[in-house]
Every structure is written in structure tokens, then in C-alpha cells.
XYZ file of C-alpha atoms in Angstrom:
664
model
C 71.936 -73.796 -1.870
C 70.627 -70.407 -0.845
C 67.564 -69.657 0.515
C 64.775 -72.320 0.142
C 61.740 -71.839 1.594
C 60.272 -75.057 2.705
C 56.828 -75.633 4.605
C 56.299 -72.626 4.958
C 59.462 -71.231 6.353
C 62.980 -69.823 4.958
C 66.591 -71.699 5.788
C 69.581 -70.999 4.218
C 72.200 -73.266 2.572
C 75.853 -72.797 1.747
C 77.172 -73.551 -0.978
C 78.157 -76.746 0.099
C 74.554 -77.121 0.944
C 75.053 -77.252 4.588
C 71.895 -75.569 6.576
C 72.925 -72.093 8.221
C 72.126 -71.544 11.741
C 72.806 -68.335 13.951
C 73.594 -65.887 12.501
C 74.878 -65.277 8.596
C 76.096 -62.447 7.143
C 74.703 -62.819 3.003
C 75.583 -60.247 0.211
C 76.830 -57.832 3.230
C 73.556 -58.368 4.418
C 73.051 -60.048 8.501
C 70.216 -62.754 8.667
C 69.539 -64.951 11.799
C 69.305 -68.783 11.649
C 67.628 -70.621 14.520
C 68.754 -74.143 15.753
C 65.958 -75.632 12.926
C 67.778 -73.665 10.287
C 64.356 -71.153 9.886
C 65.409 -67.458 9.428
C 63.734 -65.384 12.120
C 62.569 -61.706 12.372
C 61.585 -58.993 14.778
C 63.470 -58.844 18.018
C 66.459 -61.267 19.010
C 68.540 -61.397 21.631
C 71.598 -63.058 21.270
C 74.955 -63.251 23.264
C 73.824 -60.661 25.584
C 73.058 -58.477 22.037
C 70.019 -57.581 20.504
C 69.209 -57.378 16.818
C 65.762 -56.371 14.978
C 65.254 -58.478 11.743
C 62.174 -57.166 9.330
C 60.123 -59.063 7.505
C 62.942 -60.346 4.732
C 64.875 -61.749 7.468
C 67.943 -58.339 7.033
C 68.774 -57.280 10.118
C 68.258 -53.968 10.831
C 71.176 -51.104 10.379
C 70.666 -47.379 11.480
C 68.378 -45.742 12.896
C 65.227 -47.591 13.660
C 61.549 -46.329 14.839
C 59.291 -48.518 16.220
C 56.473 -48.031 17.963
C 57.071 -44.491 18.586
C 60.700 -45.430 19.525
C 63.798 -44.609 18.209
C 66.426 -47.274 17.796
C 69.980 -47.575 16.762
C 71.533 -50.565 15.024
C 75.519 -50.960 14.180
C 76.873 -51.797 10.527
C 76.411 -55.373 11.912
C 72.824 -55.059 13.361
C 73.451 -54.908 17.060
C 71.050 -52.742 18.893
C 73.201 -49.678 20.406
C 72.998 -48.354 24.737
C 74.259 -45.666 25.407
C 76.085 -42.632 23.958
C 76.696 -43.541 19.846
C 78.602 -41.293 17.524
C 76.014 -41.217 14.645
C 77.452 -39.144 11.277
C 79.287 -36.622 13.714
C 76.473 -36.624 16.247
C 76.146 -37.441 19.494
C 72.754 -39.471 20.684
C 72.432 -41.536 24.156
C 70.221 -45.156 23.609
C 68.895 -46.055 27.055
C 69.480 -49.664 28.736
C 66.632 -50.629 26.440
C 67.960 -49.654 23.227
C 65.757 -46.210 23.262
C 67.203 -43.296 22.078
C 66.774 -39.820 24.812
C 65.854 -37.192 23.033
C 65.798 -33.518 24.391
C 66.571 -32.681 27.816
C 69.220 -34.031 30.827
C 70.381 -37.611 31.694
C 72.589 -39.011 33.266
C 74.885 -41.546 32.478
C 77.723 -43.471 34.726
C 77.492 -40.841 36.605
C 77.843 -38.013 34.233
C 75.277 -35.512 32.956
C 74.246 -34.851 29.121
C 71.810 -32.602 27.357
C 69.949 -33.801 24.233
C 68.983 -31.901 21.537
C 65.622 -32.026 19.801
C 67.047 -33.944 17.757
C 68.640 -37.004 20.177
C 71.720 -35.615 19.744
C 73.945 -34.642 22.564
C 75.059 -31.121 23.300
C 78.785 -30.169 23.059
C 80.738 -26.774 23.767
C 79.261 -23.773 25.422
C 75.139 -24.040 25.208
C 72.396 -21.504 26.876
C 70.279 -24.120 28.159
C 66.868 -22.394 30.266
C 68.830 -18.698 30.274
C 72.045 -20.658 31.668
C 75.054 -21.408 30.190
C 76.814 -25.069 30.154
C 80.231 -26.629 28.810
C 79.949 -30.103 27.365
C 82.778 -31.693 26.279
C 82.979 -33.259 22.980
C 81.637 -36.728 24.497
C 78.693 -34.598 25.458
C 79.189 -34.834 29.098
C 78.600 -31.676 31.010
C 81.863 -30.001 33.011
C 82.447 -27.973 35.721
C 85.389 -26.176 37.570
C 87.570 -24.648 35.477
C 87.332 -24.781 31.740
C 88.978 -22.729 28.731
C 87.045 -21.843 26.000
C 88.455 -19.910 22.877
C 91.135 -18.950 24.695
C 88.786 -17.730 27.216
C 88.540 -19.079 30.878
C 85.281 -19.925 32.558
C 83.963 -21.365 36.015
C 81.414 -24.043 35.872
C 79.709 -24.603 39.361
C 79.197 -28.349 40.418
C 75.252 -28.105 38.857
C 77.405 -27.223 35.143
C 75.925 -23.626 35.549
C 78.515 -20.991 34.067
C 79.647 -18.974 37.039
C 78.967 -14.903 36.855
C 80.741 -12.484 39.698
C 82.483 -13.744 42.319
C 84.182 -16.936 43.263
C 85.669 -17.650 46.616
C 87.610 -21.356 45.338
C 89.446 -22.302 49.090
C 91.259 -19.212 49.986
C 91.561 -17.850 46.774
C 88.836 -14.880 44.999
C 87.868 -15.005 41.412
C 85.691 -12.826 39.260
C 84.125 -13.567 36.593
C 82.412 -10.997 34.231
C 78.874 -10.517 34.875
C 77.531 -10.833 31.186
C 79.881 -13.304 29.174
C 81.372 -15.190 32.440
C 84.852 -14.927 31.562
C 87.491 -15.034 33.919
C 89.286 -11.767 35.325
C 92.246 -10.930 34.463
C 94.638 -7.783 35.028
C 93.169 -4.463 36.200
C 89.787 -4.854 37.070
C 87.244 -1.753 37.970
C 84.381 -3.099 40.013
C 81.852 -1.438 41.536
C 84.092 1.606 41.438
C 86.896 -0.026 43.168
C 90.756 -1.772 41.188
C 91.197 -4.627 41.321
C 93.646 -6.932 39.861
C 93.726 -10.556 38.964
C 96.641 -12.364 37.968
C 96.637 -14.857 35.178
C 95.800 -17.397 37.056
C 92.522 -15.202 37.728
C 93.884 -14.795 41.415
C 92.449 -11.580 43.164
C 95.217 -10.279 44.353
C 95.944 -9.228 48.059
C 98.652 -6.868 49.766
C 101.615 -5.996 47.744
C 101.692 -7.036 44.252
C 105.001 -6.595 41.431
C 103.046 -5.670 38.008
C 104.879 -5.103 34.905
C 107.659 -3.617 37.332
C 105.784 -1.341 39.674
C 104.177 -2.307 42.954
C 100.938 -1.808 43.589
C 98.503 -2.515 46.980
C 95.524 -4.303 47.571
C 93.934 -5.002 50.449
C 92.088 -7.953 51.896
C 88.764 -7.236 50.201
C 91.430 -6.989 47.139
C 90.802 -3.577 46.633
C 93.371 -1.289 45.186
C 94.648 0.892 48.188
C 96.387 4.795 47.772
C 98.468 6.589 50.057
C 100.033 5.338 53.159
C 99.581 2.081 53.421
C 100.843 -0.203 56.648
C 102.529 -3.895 55.870
C 103.868 -5.771 58.724
C 105.517 -2.719 60.412
C 106.047 -1.909 57.461
C 104.794 2.005 55.487
C 104.975 2.461 52.241
C 102.900 5.031 49.998
C 101.338 4.850 46.788
C 100.416 7.503 44.518
C 96.782 8.117 43.001
C 97.475 5.626 40.034
C 98.713 2.564 42.429
C 102.162 2.744 41.501
C 104.484 2.277 44.759
C 106.088 5.701 45.479
C 110.228 5.286 45.693
C 112.632 7.727 46.388
C 111.502 11.273 47.912
C 108.107 12.214 48.600
C 106.714 16.025 49.315
C 103.419 15.765 50.931
C 102.165 19.355 51.926
C 105.338 20.915 53.642
C 106.686 17.691 55.067
C 109.086 15.495 52.922
C 109.291 11.161 53.780
C 111.459 9.156 51.723
C 110.402 5.479 50.446
C 113.289 2.969 49.750
C 114.590 3.020 45.646
C 114.936 -0.703 45.916
C 111.592 -1.845 48.930
C 109.528 0.960 48.822
C 109.736 0.918 52.500
C 109.095 4.222 54.347
C 112.712 5.455 56.239
C 112.623 6.297 59.953
C 115.936 6.923 61.979
C 118.402 8.204 60.455
C 119.512 7.356 56.990
C 122.815 8.151 54.641
C 121.162 8.906 51.134
C 123.648 10.164 48.377
C 126.461 10.716 51.242
C 124.606 13.111 53.715
C 122.532 12.055 56.760
C 119.305 12.297 57.179
C 116.426 11.337 60.317
C 113.106 10.386 59.913
C 110.682 10.465 62.593
C 108.184 7.429 63.509
C 106.309 8.849 61.047
C 108.499 9.111 58.194
C 108.685 12.867 58.277
C 112.318 14.219 57.205
C 113.282 16.400 60.425
C 114.559 19.895 59.807
C 116.000 22.302 62.537
C 117.411 20.717 66.149
C 116.078 17.665 66.741
C 116.631 15.393 70.420
C 117.223 12.090 69.646
C 117.790 9.492 72.457
C 119.397 12.203 74.932
C 121.255 13.919 71.659
C 120.304 16.686 70.174
C 121.312 17.299 66.602
C 120.903 19.665 64.076
C 119.627 19.237 60.131
C 119.207 22.374 57.752
C 116.395 22.714 55.569
C 117.091 20.560 53.164
C 117.150 17.640 56.082
C 121.258 17.209 55.977
C 122.637 16.349 59.213
C 125.003 19.252 60.748
C 128.833 18.432 61.456
C 131.012 20.752 62.727
C 130.420 24.354 63.259
C 127.165 26.260 62.563
C 126.300 30.014 63.157
C 122.317 30.876 62.842
C 122.247 34.520 62.959
C 124.624 35.793 65.793
C 124.945 32.070 68.325
C 127.517 29.366 67.234
C 127.106 25.476 67.953
C 129.061 22.644 67.569
C 128.406 19.451 66.512
C 130.796 16.418 66.521
C 131.501 13.662 63.581
C 128.199 11.775 65.121
C 126.010 14.933 64.626
C 125.670 15.188 68.364
C 125.661 18.961 69.732
C 127.778 19.619 72.253
C 127.403 20.800 75.586
C 129.893 21.302 78.242
C 133.618 21.384 77.414
C 134.633 20.303 74.618
C 138.445 19.959 72.635
C 138.232 21.628 69.059
C 141.846 20.767 67.571
C 144.290 22.782 69.938
C 141.196 24.837 71.581
C 139.059 24.358 74.158
C 135.264 25.666 74.012
C 132.226 25.492 76.375
C 128.389 25.538 75.286
C 125.834 25.921 77.162
C 122.936 22.999 77.504
C 121.187 24.754 74.927
C 124.400 24.213 72.791
C 124.908 27.577 72.279
C 128.779 28.456 72.175
C 129.253 30.561 75.640
C 131.501 33.798 75.432
C 132.533 35.843 78.538
C 132.866 34.465 81.851
C 131.450 31.474 82.785
C 131.633 30.729 86.774
C 131.372 26.024 87.219
C 130.764 25.791 90.463
C 132.996 27.578 92.505
C 135.859 27.693 89.573
C 135.526 30.844 87.029
C 136.203 30.564 83.496
C 136.946 33.439 80.557
C 135.840 32.322 76.666
C 137.500 34.638 73.977
C 134.377 37.271 73.578
C 134.982 36.880 69.802
C 136.324 32.662 69.465
C 134.617 31.242 72.274
C 138.102 29.752 72.843
C 138.992 28.707 76.701
C 141.374 31.222 77.469
C 144.643 30.172 79.489
C 147.554 32.107 80.691
C 147.660 36.021 81.774
C 145.024 37.390 80.338
C 144.157 41.637 80.500
C 140.983 42.015 80.406
C 138.731 45.666 80.954
C 142.260 47.231 82.462
C 142.538 44.616 84.502
C 145.341 40.807 84.555
C 144.383 37.989 84.829
C 145.838 34.212 85.067
C 144.024 31.107 83.899
C 145.364 27.403 84.484
C 145.592 25.149 81.640
C 142.578 23.823 82.702
C 140.844 27.314 82.140
C 140.426 27.459 85.473
C 141.346 31.744 86.667
C 143.778 32.097 89.519
C 142.969 33.199 93.214
C 145.327 33.350 95.544
C 149.022 32.729 95.314
C 149.949 31.704 91.676
C 153.531 29.988 90.381
C 154.437 30.697 87.014
C 157.614 29.467 85.225
C 159.016 29.909 89.076
C 157.728 33.614 89.409
C 154.820 34.130 92.203
C 151.738 36.407 91.499
C 148.917 36.906 93.530
C 145.210 37.242 92.386
C 142.651 39.063 94.249
C 139.156 36.761 95.550
C 138.631 38.370 91.779
C 140.915 36.733 89.813
C 142.839 40.148 89.917
C 147.041 40.858 89.254
C 147.922 42.589 92.174
C 150.818 45.058 91.734
C 153.021 47.182 94.335
C 152.382 46.579 98.047
C 150.217 43.808 99.109
C 149.157 43.085 102.870
C 148.130 38.994 102.472
C 147.380 37.271 105.131
C 149.248 39.085 107.800
C 152.480 39.606 105.732
C 153.607 42.500 103.512
C 154.706 41.454 99.704
C 155.681 43.697 96.883
C 154.763 42.840 93.026
C 156.747 44.729 90.509
C 154.056 47.326 89.054
C 155.116 46.785 84.885
C 154.953 42.270 85.470
C 153.236 41.678 88.835
C 156.044 39.506 89.756
C 156.337 39.185 93.247
C 159.832 41.055 94.735
C 162.417 38.222 96.846
C 165.981 38.567 98.227
C 166.132 42.016 97.557
C 165.343 45.730 98.938
C 162.444 47.984 98.667
C 161.002 51.230 99.907
C 164.041 50.867 102.504
C 162.343 47.407 103.775
C 164.353 44.263 102.904
C 162.403 41.444 101.018
C 163.806 38.068 101.759
C 163.611 34.346 99.864
C 160.067 33.911 100.095
C 158.854 37.807 99.486
C 158.514 38.333 102.829
C 158.822 42.436 103.802
C 160.313 43.611 106.890
C 162.184 46.677 108.210
C 165.704 47.123 107.721
C 167.604 46.093 110.819
C 171.200 44.799 109.268
C 173.391 46.968 106.293
C 172.972 45.973 102.826
C 175.440 45.358 100.611
C 174.977 45.070 96.853
C 177.582 42.580 95.213
C 178.386 43.202 91.471
C 179.128 40.584 89.409
C 180.924 42.463 86.666
C 179.894 42.147 82.850
C 177.351 40.310 81.347
C 176.142 37.973 78.070
C 175.758 41.476 75.539
C 177.838 44.342 74.813
C 179.322 43.807 78.772
C 180.849 40.279 77.649
C 184.349 40.531 79.942
C 187.549 39.281 79.308
C 188.390 35.695 78.038
C 191.073 33.828 77.713
C 191.960 29.851 76.182
C 195.200 28.036 77.988
C 195.557 24.553 77.255
C 192.351 24.098 75.597
C 190.368 25.393 78.379
C 188.297 28.340 78.078
C 188.228 30.569 81.131
C 185.069 33.636 80.693
C 185.434 36.327 83.121
C 181.661 37.052 83.160
C 180.635 33.724 84.417
C 184.206 34.029 87.139
C 182.777 36.587 88.176
C 179.120 35.126 89.337
C 180.633 32.258 90.957
C 182.790 34.608 93.301
C 180.033 36.697 93.731
C 177.621 34.286 94.625
C 180.585 33.040 97.581
C 180.670 36.328 98.730
C 177.274 36.904 99.228
C 176.517 33.725 101.022
C 180.150 34.920 103.075
C 178.580 38.552 103.743
C 175.481 37.048 104.937
C 176.896 34.802 107.699
C 178.371 37.982 109.193
C 175.071 39.560 109.438
C 174.927 41.810 106.051
C 171.405 41.903 104.023
C 173.216 41.365 100.168
C 171.683 41.561 96.758
C 173.349 40.660 93.478
C 172.478 43.057 90.878
C 172.521 39.458 88.371
C 171.585 36.258 89.727
C 173.220 33.125 88.272
C 170.537 31.512 86.394
C 170.246 34.954 84.572
C 171.425 36.036 81.384
C 171.710 40.015 80.733
C 172.497 40.912 77.376
C 172.079 44.784 78.008
C 175.071 46.628 76.025
C 177.761 47.857 78.229
C 176.357 52.007 79.002
C 172.605 50.460 79.894
C 174.623 47.413 81.327
C 175.857 50.344 84.163
C 173.345 52.468 85.025
C 171.299 49.542 85.693
C 173.912 49.062 88.551
C 174.463 51.788 89.676
C 170.333 52.647 89.833
C 170.276 49.214 91.439
C 172.809 50.065 94.005
C 171.524 53.761 94.738
C 167.737 53.015 94.757
C 168.393 50.183 97.617
C 170.819 52.737 100.032
C 172.979 50.124 100.288
C 175.692 50.258 103.221
C 178.883 48.919 100.235
C 179.090 48.580 96.634
C 181.878 45.765 95.485
C 181.511 44.682 91.784
C 184.091 41.751 90.920
C 186.054 41.263 88.298
C 188.905 39.306 86.536
C 192.353 41.287 85.051
C 193.565 40.109 81.338
C 197.009 41.370 79.364
C 198.422 40.622 76.360
C 201.451 39.889 78.474
C 200.431 36.001 79.793
C 203.316 37.131 83.200
C 201.287 40.176 83.964
C 200.009 38.897 87.274
C 198.003 39.782 90.977
C 195.017 41.953 92.526
C 194.172 45.132 91.512
C 191.235 47.347 93.106
C 189.529 50.498 91.839
C 187.685 53.641 93.695
C 186.810 56.387 92.783
C 187.235 60.053 94.596
C 184.713 61.547 92.970
C 181.119 60.857 93.573
C 179.294 62.807 90.554
C 176.027 61.749 92.530
C 177.004 63.294 95.721
C 179.335 66.263 95.330
C 180.494 68.160 92.050
C 182.866 70.546 93.778
C 186.734 70.785 93.624
C 186.735 68.438 90.928
C 189.902 69.046 88.733
C 192.488 66.777 86.473
C 194.475 64.626 88.580
C 196.857 61.810 88.810
C 196.431 58.376 90.567
C 198.436 58.127 94.017
C 200.178 54.734 93.184
C 201.162 55.469 89.683
C 198.376 54.732 87.088
C 198.957 57.220 84.282
C 197.832 55.444 81.533
C 194.299 57.034 81.496
C 192.892 60.480 82.640
C 191.514 60.805 85.449
C 189.285 63.717 87.584
C 189.482 63.858 91.288
C 187.761 65.592 94.621
C 190.093 67.955 96.208
C 186.924 67.536 99.252
C 186.176 63.845 98.445
C 182.971 62.803 101.117
C 182.944 60.571 103.373
C 181.588 57.711 101.247
C 184.732 58.694 98.888
C 186.864 58.029 101.425
C 185.580 54.852 103.028
C 185.532 53.093 99.536
C 189.281 54.054 99.113
C 190.337 52.682 102.235
C 188.162 49.213 101.405
C 190.201 49.011 98.152
C 193.444 49.460 100.289
C 191.837 46.967 102.572
C 190.480 44.083 100.311
C 193.743 43.627 98.243
C 196.106 43.848 101.030
C 194.217 40.891 102.337
C 193.491 39.036 99.105
C 197.697 39.328 98.864
C 197.777 37.818 102.308
C 194.944 35.088 102.553
C 195.449 33.779 98.424
C 199.252 34.783 97.722
C 198.692 37.124 95.178
C 200.641 39.968 93.903
C 199.478 43.293 95.399
C 199.105 45.696 92.628
C 197.727 48.519 94.964
C 194.619 50.144 94.565
C 193.683 52.840 92.458
C 191.668 55.785 91.496
C 189.401 55.921 88.647
C 186.747 56.861 87.413
C 185.194 53.837 86.332
C 181.228 54.375 86.147
C 180.199 51.797 88.694
C 182.794 53.524 91.461
C 182.269 56.834 90.485
C 178.399 57.049 90.346
C 177.635 55.402 92.981
C 176.563 57.219 96.393
C 178.041 54.918 98.832
C 181.845 53.218 99.232
C 182.792 51.236 96.197
C 185.242 49.141 94.910
C 186.063 47.371 91.570
C 188.064 44.124 92.464
C 190.468 42.350 89.713
C 190.449 39.092 91.431
C 193.673 37.712 89.381
C 194.619 37.419 85.717
C 193.105 35.170 83.811
C 195.459 35.463 80.733
C 198.048 34.121 83.203
C 198.119 30.567 82.996
C 198.283 29.875 86.330
C 195.931 32.482 87.605
C 193.902 31.221 85.309
C 193.114 28.093 87.327
C 193.478 29.934 90.324
C 190.185 31.249 89.011
C 188.168 28.538 87.981
C 189.220 26.579 90.939
C 186.173 26.605 93.442
C 188.175 26.177 96.564
C 190.360 29.607 95.813
C 187.132 30.927 94.920
C 186.410 30.207 98.634
C 189.068 31.876 100.030
C 188.874 35.150 97.868
C 185.205 35.638 99.112
C 186.330 34.769 102.512
C 188.990 37.664 102.063
C 186.987 39.921 100.793
C 184.069 39.605 103.399
C 187.047 40.092 105.891
C 188.034 43.164 104.480
C 184.040 44.524 104.340
C 183.464 43.685 108.057
C 186.943 45.899 109.190
C 186.146 48.696 107.006
C 182.161 49.070 106.975
C 181.750 47.342 110.372
């Protein structure tokens, strides 16, 4: 048993006496016995493994230097090839087991570098002035490598890259001294760059810690105005994007507070409207925009409404557009010239003339006194020329728009316009000339009769009574008969003037009312004056028709005037009589008698006779004058007759007949 040298050869027998063959481990040592049981020494190839047995037959373990070559055998004595880690150090052995010492080698397409002691380099190493990086297995790495929280780039041959590096469409910068990948801001060649946490060089607008910066296509940080995708931005001297208002020289700009985009066009800021040019400059003063004019004050705010600049006024509508031409503001119209100035004074537009108030600029309408002349402007503000009708009255304005007054010859015809009002006279007699209903004057060829509807609606109201719920008003009943009498007299060839018109409601006191009626008749030099009235009494039994004349004509003769008595017995009033009455007084007496006589027979009124009485309208008129009482409106029967149009017509016809009989 055990080792046995037989015939000069060493054998090994187990405890059972069996001769050992092949690899045998004896007391932690490895031996090799061939097929004949003989112990072998030296190199042995066995089952694709290679061993080296020393002169004692023991398989070598660990390093072995043999014939200048270095080998390594593991604990089982097997020679190692390839990369082997021994005591924490990495070695490389070629296919024959020889250790490679110092320098580069490749294995399975991977590159390694050995130190002089044969160990593989790991980590960051300087080789011939270049830095390389080897992993824990000694493999040389390329590309991005993180070392001690720093990132480096090693090119395809393993050398650490320094300076600029483009990978695809991305650019990086590796420190020229350390090779560290740049991140954050970096000043290179006097230019500022920014690299992301991944080392990528930034381009375009980049947000950094809440601030925006711009880097051009070369990665250089830009300042000042920058255009990006058709939008303009402003970056301050430190590269930060400006937001909000920005003054550069005497120009103001606005950069959006969210995006930083330069404002152009209209912009509402803080409730105020601004306008920025295509260059972003805030506008001031007058600005023409797409055919409209706007005004922006010194703060750039768009004006709305009235604006006064010096002595000139302008108006801008709710959209800020300056008004030109006609414009209605509130309830008034204004005219603004082409430059927007509010017009004052006269304005000719085409063939039309207008007047804008010299102070307010408001377009004139209606009557207007200008320079001592009267003008009239329509509701559209057009100055009237020629004939103009206003509220039923006619006026005439010459070619300069001035109201004409007094006598005027127009298109071959004579007209009269009252000096106080300018109203065209009609249906009257002025300066001895008859004026028809159209206002045309002609010489008198007919006798003129003035018919006076008694009383008015003011201090000369007249009688009034109510019978069976019906009210009878003398003022109105007098007018109804007067109008019908006018028609009847005109049929007989007389010119007739009424002292008041049916559409008028004069409010004069008694004295003024009488004076106006008397003056009208005297100024017209009428042939006769007839005043229509209705009587009243405290007794409902009183009835009949009465007429009054005055033997004393105070405007013609005041001699031989003495106190007297009415010839027909009315003694309840004082009376002055003319002992030598004028012709006009005598004709008036005759007309008074004829009227009551005819009314008595024609209309069946009781005849209460004609009476001499110094009533104002018969005493002070200078022609034959009569006051006629056409029945009692306090008498039920005669009140109804007074309101009856048929009876009114009969009265008118009877009085007209009497005038014809006496006046001729």
C-alpha cells in the first residue's frame, strides 16, 4: 500500500492494495499515474487539461516560471488560460498557458492591458499619455463611463475624449484637462453654453431653474433680440429671457409674462389697450392701422371717447377708431374732418351747408341766430334755402340761408314775412294789399270786412252755461258762427279777415284782447267790423237778439261829445253820445238795426233792438262797427239753437245779407 518504487518506477497502491491510475489526490497533493500505474512527471495533457508534475510527481499549483515563461495552475493543478484572478489581481494567460506581461492584448474581441507584473489594469489608467478605463475584469471600455460620480467619454479605441464631441445630433463637451463631461453653464472660448444633466449641449429656448435662456445652433447663449419660429424674444445681458415691459432707449416693448413672446398688434394689459408695431415697439400718438386711425397717449394707452389736444378735439369710438365725417355721440351730431379734428363753424359738403357750434361742435338744427341773421337747419342739419315749412308756418331763406323778412318778391310774386318772426303772412291785408291763403299779395279790389269772434281763452273768456248736463261756451260758439260768416261774405265778393283763427287759443287779458282787435281792423282800413257774441242772463227766460253800435267814434271825432241816453231805452249803463256823428257811426247804426231786424225774421229770434253803447270794439274802430248778440246761451231753447250747426249757418247767412244791404 502507499508509494512503492518498483523497477525504478514509482507506483501508488490504495489501502486495499489496488494500484492507482490517472489523477490521484494523495494527502492534498495531486499525482498522475499512467495506465501501467507508473507515476509521471513534467507536462501532462489529460482530458483537455494540462498539468505540470514536479520531480516528486506532485502537480504544480499556483505560479510556475519555467524556461523564462510564467504559468498558473489552479488548486487541482490544472494549467489556466485566459483571464485569471489571483489574490485579487487579474492576469492573462494565452492558449498555451503562458502569462502575458505588460501591454495590450485582445481576447474574444475584447481589449485588455497588462502591468509589468502581468496583472490586468482596472479602473482609470494613464497609458502612454492617454487615459483609458478598464472594468473590474480588466476589459477596456468605450463610450460613456461614470467614475466617482463623474462622467467621461472614451472613444472607440478606448482613449478618454477631451473637448467637443458630437454623437448623433447631440453635442457634448469633455473638459480638456480632466475629460469630465460638462453639465450646467460653461464658458468656452468666451462664449456661454449650457449642458443638461446628461451632458447634451442645449439649443433653442431652454428653461433653467425657472428662467428661460436661448442658445443658438452652435449652442452659444444669445442676448438681445432673438427670433424663434417667427416669434421674437428678448434676453437680458445675463441671458435670461425678459418678460413684461422692457424699455430700450426711448422705445418700449412688451414681452408676454408667460411665454416671453414679443407683443405685436393690439394687446389688452391691465384693462388698457396698447398697440405694438411689427417690430414690437409700443405706439404713441396717432397711428393708422388697417385703414383706421387710433390715438395712444404717452403711456401707450389707447384713448376712447373725447380727446383734447391743444385747441383741437377728437373723438374715438368704443373700438378706439378715430371718427371722421358725421358722427352721432349721445343725442348730438358732430362732424370730424379727414384728420379727425372736430369741425366748428360753417361746413359745406357738396351743395349742402351745415353749421357746427363754434364752441361745442354740435350740429345746429332748427332756428339759429348767427351774426345777426336768422337761419334754419333741418333735423339732418342742412341749412335751408328757399321755401321752408316749420310747424305749419312758411318761411323763406335766400341763397345764403338768411331768413327773409318784410316784403319780398319771389319768382315774380309778392309775399310778406312778419319782421318779428319771419313767418309768411296769409289770408290777411297788409299795407293795403290783400294776401291770399297761399301768401301771395295783390292789390285790393274787394271791400274788406273784419269779423271778430268775441272773447278768448284768457282774461276775456266770455259767458258759459250748463243746461241738462251740456256746457255751452260763448268763446267757441262765437268762432263757429264767425267762420261760417266769413265763408258767406267771401261768397258775396268780400275779403274777410278774422281777428283770431279757429286753431288759436289766445290768452290775453280783456284790455289787451280788445286793443289787438281794434288795431287789426284799423290797420286793415276795413269797410266794416262785425263782432259776434252770445248773450247771457240770470234769468233763463231772457231771449232774443241784440246789436250794439257807438255814435261816438273816438278815433275819428271827439267834438260835440256829451252824456246821453240810448234811443231804444237801455239806461242801465253810462253813455257818451256824439251830437254830430261821423258817417262811419251812422252807417254802423244802420247796420246794427238791419242785422237784428233780419235775424228776427230769418232765424226767428225775438228782436231786442239795436242800442248805442260805448263798447271798445265799436267805439274805437274807425269804420262802421257792430257787436251782435246771437241769442241767450242761458235760455235752454236758444242755447240748443246756438250749438246747432244748421242754425249757425242761418245766422251767418242773415248777417251776410245785412252787410250786403248796408255796406254794398
